[in-house]
Amino acid sequence: MILCLKNDLQVNSRTTFMRRLNELYNQEFNRIKEILCSFTSKVCITCDVWSSKNHLAFLGITAHWIDKTYSTKECLLSFKLLKGSHSGENLAAGLIEVLDSFEIADRLLGITADNASNNRTMMVALEKHYSTKYPKSGFSAKWNQVECMAHVANLAAQDLLRDFKQSFEDSDEYMENSNSD
């Protein structure tokens, strides 16, 4: 179809396109890994998990750190397809795999996630892993988890507003009463 529109255009094959895409991914992965390995300070992680409409579970992982000039930096490390459910054990395994691949697992300071129960289970699984592999890190499910304040505020606002919501059936009556004031 592309050649019909512009016959002098060179169109690469699917395999060439995929090879070049993988090369670009590897270059970017190595660039980010080099940045993360260029300093020794701690790294914080934010993560979230959700399912697509076709029931595929994804884990997004972002790293946050302070560089040598004391500027805050962040970078998306992974948008990982999870195998299986959203269980805390699966989340921990996915997170450990990503942190190990970037060689920053031993410098993990904290994890920010929503307050879903699977994230608490993930933190317990991470504490177990860290107590064995990095016993001097002092990683603790209690002290290294930061619940996402935006998510907590959203839940609180929804709970507060729940009492103020008017049903759709009563909306005409409400409009009539509010216009007469």
PDB file of C-alpha atoms in Angstrom:
ATOM      1  CA  MET A   1       0.000   0.000   0.000  1.00  0.00           C
ATOM      2  CA  ILE A   2       2.825   2.403   0.879  1.00  0.00           C
ATOM      3  CA  LEU A   3       4.570   1.638  -2.407  1.00  0.00           C
ATOM      4  CA  CYS A   4       1.368   2.437  -4.299  1.00  0.00           C
ATOM      5  CA  LEU A   5       1.293   5.860  -2.702  1.00  0.00           C
ATOM      6  CA  LYS A   6       5.011   6.567  -3.126  1.00  0.00           C
ATOM      7  CA  ASN A   7       6.770   4.060  -5.347  1.00  0.00           C
ATOM      8  CA  ASP A   8      10.305   5.434  -4.834  1.00  0.00           C
ATOM      9  CA  LEU A   9      10.207   4.876  -1.068  1.00  0.00           C
ATOM     10  CA  GLN A  10      12.367   2.108   0.370  1.00  0.00           C
ATOM     11  CA  VAL A  11      10.230  -0.027   2.690  1.00  0.00           C
ATOM     12  CA  ASN A  12      12.022  -2.236   5.189  1.00  0.00           C
ATOM     13  CA  SER A  13      10.854  -5.724   5.953  1.00  0.00           C
ATOM     14  CA  ARG A  14       9.172  -6.659   9.219  1.00  0.00           C
ATOM     15  CA  THR A  15      12.320  -8.441  10.407  1.00  0.00           C
ATOM     16  CA  THR A  16      14.533  -5.420   9.620  1.00  0.00           C
ATOM     17  CA  PHE A  17      12.123  -3.148  11.444  1.00  0.00           C
ATOM     18  CA  MET A  18      12.067  -5.419  14.521  1.00  0.00           C
ATOM     19  CA  ARG A  19      15.862  -5.793  14.514  1.00  0.00           C
ATOM     20  CA  ARG A  20      16.307  -2.005  14.411  1.00  0.00           C
ATOM     21  CA  LEU A  21      13.698  -1.518  17.113  1.00  0.00           C
ATOM     22  CA  ASN A  22      15.526  -4.018  19.355  1.00  0.00           C
ATOM     23  CA  GLU A  23      18.832  -2.264  18.656  1.00  0.00           C
ATOM     24  CA  LEU A  24      17.332   1.087  19.672  1.00  0.00           C
ATOM     25  CA  TYR A  25      15.872  -0.480  22.830  1.00  0.00           C
ATOM     26  CA  ASN A  26      19.237  -1.987  23.786  1.00  0.00           C
ATOM     27  CA  GLN A  27      21.027   1.323  23.178  1.00  0.00           C
ATOM     28  CA  GLU A  28      18.544   3.192  25.372  1.00  0.00           C
ATOM     29  CA  PHE A  29      18.609   0.481  28.060  1.00  0.00           C
ATOM     30  CA  ASN A  30      22.428   0.666  28.207  1.00  0.00           C
ATOM     31  CA  ARG A  31      22.350   4.488  28.276  1.00  0.00           C
ATOM     32  CA  ILE A  32      19.933   4.514  31.236  1.00  0.00           C
ATOM     33  CA  LYS A  33      21.850   1.755  33.012  1.00  0.00           C
ATOM     34  CA  GLU A  34      25.085   3.723  32.598  1.00  0.00           C
ATOM     35  CA  ILE A  35      23.440   6.815  34.123  1.00  0.00           C
ATOM     36  CA  LEU A  36      22.067   4.812  37.051  1.00  0.00           C
ATOM     37  CA  CYS A  37      25.436   3.143  37.662  1.00  0.00           C
ATOM     38  CA  SER A  38      27.333   6.456  37.502  1.00  0.00           C
ATOM     39  CA  PHE A  39      26.360   7.426  41.050  1.00  0.00           C
ATOM     40  CA  THR A  40      26.143   5.623  44.368  1.00  0.00           C
ATOM     41  CA  SER A  41      23.193   7.324  46.049  1.00  0.00           C
ATOM     42  CA  LYS A  42      19.885   5.609  46.732  1.00  0.00           C
ATOM     43  CA  VAL A  43      17.109   5.253  44.164  1.00  0.00           C
ATOM     44  CA  CYS A  44      13.375   5.458  44.799  1.00  0.00           C
ATOM     45  CA  ILE A  45      10.813   3.623  42.723  1.00  0.00           C
ATOM     46  CA  THR A  46       7.214   4.350  41.833  1.00  0.00           C
ATOM     47  CA  CYS A  47       5.181   1.533  40.372  1.00  0.00           C
ATOM     48  CA  ASP A  48       1.651   0.816  39.279  1.00  0.00           C
ATOM     49  CA  VAL A  49      -0.070  -2.182  37.793  1.00  0.00           C
ATOM     50  CA  TRP A  50      -3.184  -2.436  35.675  1.00  0.00           C
ATOM     51  CA  SER A  51      -4.887  -4.649  33.123  1.00  0.00           C
ATOM     52  CA  SER A  52      -5.608  -3.858  29.517  1.00  0.00           C
ATOM     53  CA  LYS A  53      -9.015  -4.430  27.951  1.00  0.00           C
ATOM     54  CA  ASN A  54      -7.772  -7.787  26.667  1.00  0.00           C
ATOM     55  CA  HIS A  55      -6.821  -8.808  30.244  1.00  0.00           C
ATOM     56  CA  LEU A  56      -3.043  -8.410  29.975  1.00  0.00           C
ATOM     57  CA  ALA A  57      -1.425  -7.212  33.203  1.00  0.00           C
ATOM     58  CA  PHE A  58       1.295  -4.544  32.997  1.00  0.00           C
ATOM     59  CA  LEU A  59       3.670  -3.185  35.621  1.00  0.00           C
ATOM     60  CA  GLY A  60       5.056   0.314  35.101  1.00  0.00           C
ATOM     61  CA  ILE A  61       8.256   1.100  37.032  1.00  0.00           C
ATOM     62  CA  THR A  62       9.844   4.547  37.276  1.00  0.00           C
ATOM     63  CA  ALA A  63      13.132   5.374  39.027  1.00  0.00           C
ATOM     64  CA  HIS A  64      13.703   8.664  40.887  1.00  0.00           C
ATOM     65  CA  TRP A  65      17.047   9.944  42.163  1.00  0.00           C
ATOM     66  CA  ILE A  66      19.077  13.043  42.924  1.00  0.00           C
ATOM     67  CA  ASP A  67      22.087  13.580  40.669  1.00  0.00           C
ATOM     68  CA  LYS A  68      25.518  15.066  41.476  1.00  0.00           C
ATOM     69  CA  THR A  69      24.171  18.611  41.009  1.00  0.00           C
ATOM     70  CA  TYR A  70      21.334  17.894  43.478  1.00  0.00           C
ATOM     71  CA  SER A  71      18.719  17.950  40.720  1.00  0.00           C
ATOM     72  CA  THR A  72      15.891  15.471  40.873  1.00  0.00           C
ATOM     73  CA  LYS A  73      15.769  13.031  37.980  1.00  0.00           C
ATOM     74  CA  GLU A  74      13.350  10.346  36.905  1.00  0.00           C
ATOM     75  CA  CYS A  75      13.206   7.739  34.204  1.00  0.00           C
ATOM     76  CA  LEU A  76      10.779   5.053  33.126  1.00  0.00           C
ATOM     77  CA  LEU A  77      12.619   1.769  33.643  1.00  0.00           C
ATOM     78  CA  SER A  78      10.038  -0.701  32.501  1.00  0.00           C
ATOM     79  CA  PHE A  79       6.557  -1.205  31.192  1.00  0.00           C
ATOM     80  CA  LYS A  80       6.570  -4.894  31.947  1.00  0.00           C
ATOM     81  CA  LEU A  81       4.063  -7.498  30.855  1.00  0.00           C
ATOM     82  CA  LEU A  82       3.311  -9.652  33.896  1.00  0.00           C
ATOM     83  CA  LYS A  83       2.751 -13.351  33.657  1.00  0.00           C
ATOM     84  CA  GLY A  84      -0.161 -14.436  35.794  1.00  0.00           C
ATOM     85  CA  SER A  85      -2.219 -12.397  38.205  1.00  0.00           C
ATOM     86  CA  HIS A  86      -1.609  -9.090  39.985  1.00  0.00           C
ATOM     87  CA  SER A  87      -0.508 -10.971  43.102  1.00  0.00           C
ATOM     88  CA  GLY A  88       2.058  -9.348  45.350  1.00  0.00           C
ATOM     89  CA  GLU A  89       4.495 -12.174  44.681  1.00  0.00           C
ATOM     90  CA  ASN A  90       4.257 -11.593  40.902  1.00  0.00           C
ATOM     91  CA  LEU A  91       4.719  -7.853  41.362  1.00  0.00           C
ATOM     92  CA  ALA A  92       7.776  -8.419  43.572  1.00  0.00           C
ATOM     93  CA  ALA A  93       9.297 -10.859  41.062  1.00  0.00           C
ATOM     94  CA  GLY A  94       8.784  -8.365  38.214  1.00  0.00           C
ATOM     95  CA  LEU A  95      10.228  -5.500  40.228  1.00  0.00           C
ATOM     96  CA  ILE A  96      13.255  -7.525  41.362  1.00  0.00           C
ATOM     97  CA  GLU A  97      13.950  -8.568  37.760  1.00  0.00           C
ATOM     98  CA  VAL A  98      13.934  -4.952  36.571  1.00  0.00           C
ATOM     99  CA  LEU A  99      16.034  -3.633  39.486  1.00  0.00           C
ATOM    100  CA  ASP A 100      18.579  -6.426  38.990  1.00  0.00           C
ATOM    101  CA  SER A 101      18.789  -5.781  35.235  1.00  0.00           C
ATOM    102  CA  PHE A 102      19.644  -2.111  35.880  1.00  0.00           C
ATOM    103  CA  GLU A 103      22.003  -3.121  38.736  1.00  0.00           C
ATOM    104  CA  ILE A 104      20.307  -0.823  41.257  1.00  0.00           C
ATOM    105  CA  ALA A 105      18.603  -3.402  43.488  1.00  0.00           C
ATOM    106  CA  ASP A 106      21.154  -2.875  46.271  1.00  0.00           C
ATOM    107  CA  ARG A 107      20.433   0.889  46.342  1.00  0.00           C
ATOM    108  CA  LEU A 108      16.649   0.798  46.701  1.00  0.00           C
ATOM    109  CA  LEU A 109      15.465   3.411  49.211  1.00  0.00           C
ATOM    110  CA  GLY A 110      11.699   3.314  48.907  1.00  0.00           C
ATOM    111  CA  ILE A 111       8.757   2.292  46.781  1.00  0.00           C
ATOM    112  CA  THR A 112       5.719   4.471  46.145  1.00  0.00           C
ATOM    113  CA  ALA A 113       2.583   2.628  45.110  1.00  0.00           C
ATOM    114  CA  ASP A 114      -1.129   2.804  45.764  1.00  0.00           C
ATOM    115  CA  ASN A 115      -2.490   1.210  48.913  1.00  0.00           C
ATOM    116  CA  ALA A 116      -3.901  -1.937  47.287  1.00  0.00           C
ATOM    117  CA  SER A 117      -3.432  -5.106  49.325  1.00  0.00           C
ATOM    118  CA  ASN A 118      -1.321  -6.714  46.579  1.00  0.00           C
ATOM    119  CA  ASN A 119       1.237  -3.906  47.026  1.00  0.00           C
ATOM    120  CA  ARG A 120       1.487  -4.698  50.732  1.00  0.00           C
ATOM    121  CA  THR A 121       2.052  -8.349  49.813  1.00  0.00           C
ATOM    122  CA  MET A 122       4.677  -7.210  47.267  1.00  0.00           C
ATOM    123  CA  MET A 123       6.512  -5.257  49.969  1.00  0.00           C
ATOM    124  CA  VAL A 124       6.567  -8.294  52.287  1.00  0.00           C
ATOM    125  CA  ALA A 125       7.957 -10.442  49.445  1.00  0.00           C
ATOM    126  CA  LEU A 126      10.576  -7.750  48.712  1.00  0.00           C
ATOM    127  CA  GLU A 127      11.553  -7.593  52.389  1.00  0.00           C
ATOM    128  CA  LYS A 128      12.057 -11.361  52.393  1.00  0.00           C
ATOM    129  CA  HIS A 129      14.176 -11.142  49.214  1.00  0.00           C
ATOM    130  CA  TYR A 130      16.238  -8.221  50.543  1.00  0.00           C
ATOM    131  CA  SER A 131      16.835  -9.821  53.928  1.00  0.00           C
ATOM    132  CA  THR A 132      18.483 -12.754  52.130  1.00  0.00           C
ATOM    133  CA  LYS A 133      20.240 -11.094  49.195  1.00  0.00           C
ATOM    134  CA  TYR A 134      21.058  -7.663  50.701  1.00  0.00           C
ATOM    135  CA  PRO A 135      20.940  -8.174  54.491  1.00  0.00           C
ATOM    136  CA  LYS A 136      22.748  -4.885  55.215  1.00  0.00           C
ATOM    137  CA  SER A 137      20.231  -2.827  53.205  1.00  0.00           C
ATOM    138  CA  GLY A 138      17.757  -2.696  56.090  1.00  0.00           C
ATOM    139  CA  PHE A 139      14.869  -2.903  53.640  1.00  0.00           C
ATOM    140  CA  SER A 140      11.564  -3.150  55.471  1.00  0.00           C
ATOM    141  CA  ALA A 141       7.996  -3.485  54.211  1.00  0.00           C
ATOM    142  CA  LYS A 142       6.907  -1.117  56.969  1.00  0.00           C
ATOM    143  CA  TRP A 143       9.522   1.606  56.519  1.00  0.00           C
ATOM    144  CA  ASN A 144      10.320   1.520  52.788  1.00  0.00           C
ATOM    145  CA  GLN A 145       6.786   1.738  51.387  1.00  0.00           C
ATOM    146  CA  VAL A 146       5.354   5.167  50.652  1.00  0.00           C
ATOM    147  CA  GLU A 147       1.681   5.158  49.809  1.00  0.00           C
ATOM    148  CA  CYS A 148       0.855   7.439  46.902  1.00  0.00           C
ATOM    149  CA  MET A 149      -0.567  10.618  48.443  1.00  0.00           C
ATOM    150  CA  ALA A 150      -2.534  11.502  45.298  1.00  0.00           C
ATOM    151  CA  HIS A 151      -4.228   8.110  45.415  1.00  0.00           C
ATOM    152  CA  VAL A 152      -5.017   8.434  49.131  1.00  0.00           C
ATOM    153  CA  ALA A 153      -6.425  11.965  48.596  1.00  0.00           C
ATOM    154  CA  ASN A 154      -8.532  10.712  45.671  1.00  0.00           C
ATOM    155  CA  LEU A 155      -9.989   7.888  47.782  1.00  0.00           C
ATOM    156  CA  ALA A 156     -10.735  10.290  50.640  1.00  0.00           C
ATOM    157  CA  ALA A 157     -12.428  12.765  48.287  1.00  0.00           C
ATOM    158  CA  GLN A 158     -14.529  10.014  46.697  1.00  0.00           C
ATOM    159  CA  ASP A 159     -15.597   8.793  50.141  1.00  0.00           C
ATOM    160  CA  LEU A 160     -16.497  12.336  51.221  1.00  0.00           C
ATOM    161  CA  LEU A 161     -18.433  13.095  48.035  1.00  0.00           C
ATOM    162  CA  ARG A 162     -20.335   9.811  48.114  1.00  0.00           C
ATOM    163  CA  ASP A 163     -22.814  11.325  50.629  1.00  0.00           C
ATOM    164  CA  PHE A 164     -23.359  14.386  48.449  1.00  0.00           C
ATOM    165  CA  LYS A 165     -24.162  12.573  45.209  1.00  0.00           C
ATOM    166  CA  GLN A 166     -27.734  12.877  44.026  1.00  0.00           C
ATOM    167  CA  SER A 167     -29.296  10.070  42.075  1.00  0.00           C
ATOM    168  CA  PHE A 168     -30.097  10.668  38.420  1.00  0.00           C
ATOM    169  CA  GLU A 169     -33.816  10.101  39.011  1.00  0.00           C
ATOM    170  CA  ASP A 170     -33.932  13.051  41.420  1.00  0.00           C
ATOM    171  CA  SER A 171     -32.041  15.459  39.139  1.00  0.00           C
ATOM    172  CA  ASP A 172     -35.172  17.142  37.655  1.00  0.00           C
ATOM    173  CA  GLU A 173     -36.561  17.821  41.104  1.00  0.00           C
ATOM    174  CA  TYR A 174     -33.222  19.204  42.210  1.00  0.00           C
ATOM    175  CA  MET A 175     -33.056  21.527  39.215  1.00  0.00           C
ATOM    176  CA  GLU A 176     -36.596  22.819  39.845  1.00  0.00           C
ATOM    177  CA  ASN A 177     -35.864  23.457  43.515  1.00  0.00           C
ATOM    178  CA  SER A 178     -32.530  25.118  42.839  1.00  0.00           C
ATOM    179  CA  ASN A 179     -34.051  27.522  40.245  1.00  0.00           C
ATOM    180  CA  SER A 180     -36.709  28.748  42.643  1.00  0.00           C
ATOM    181  CA  ASP A 181     -34.120  30.030  45.162  1.00  0.00           C
TER     182      ASP A 181
END
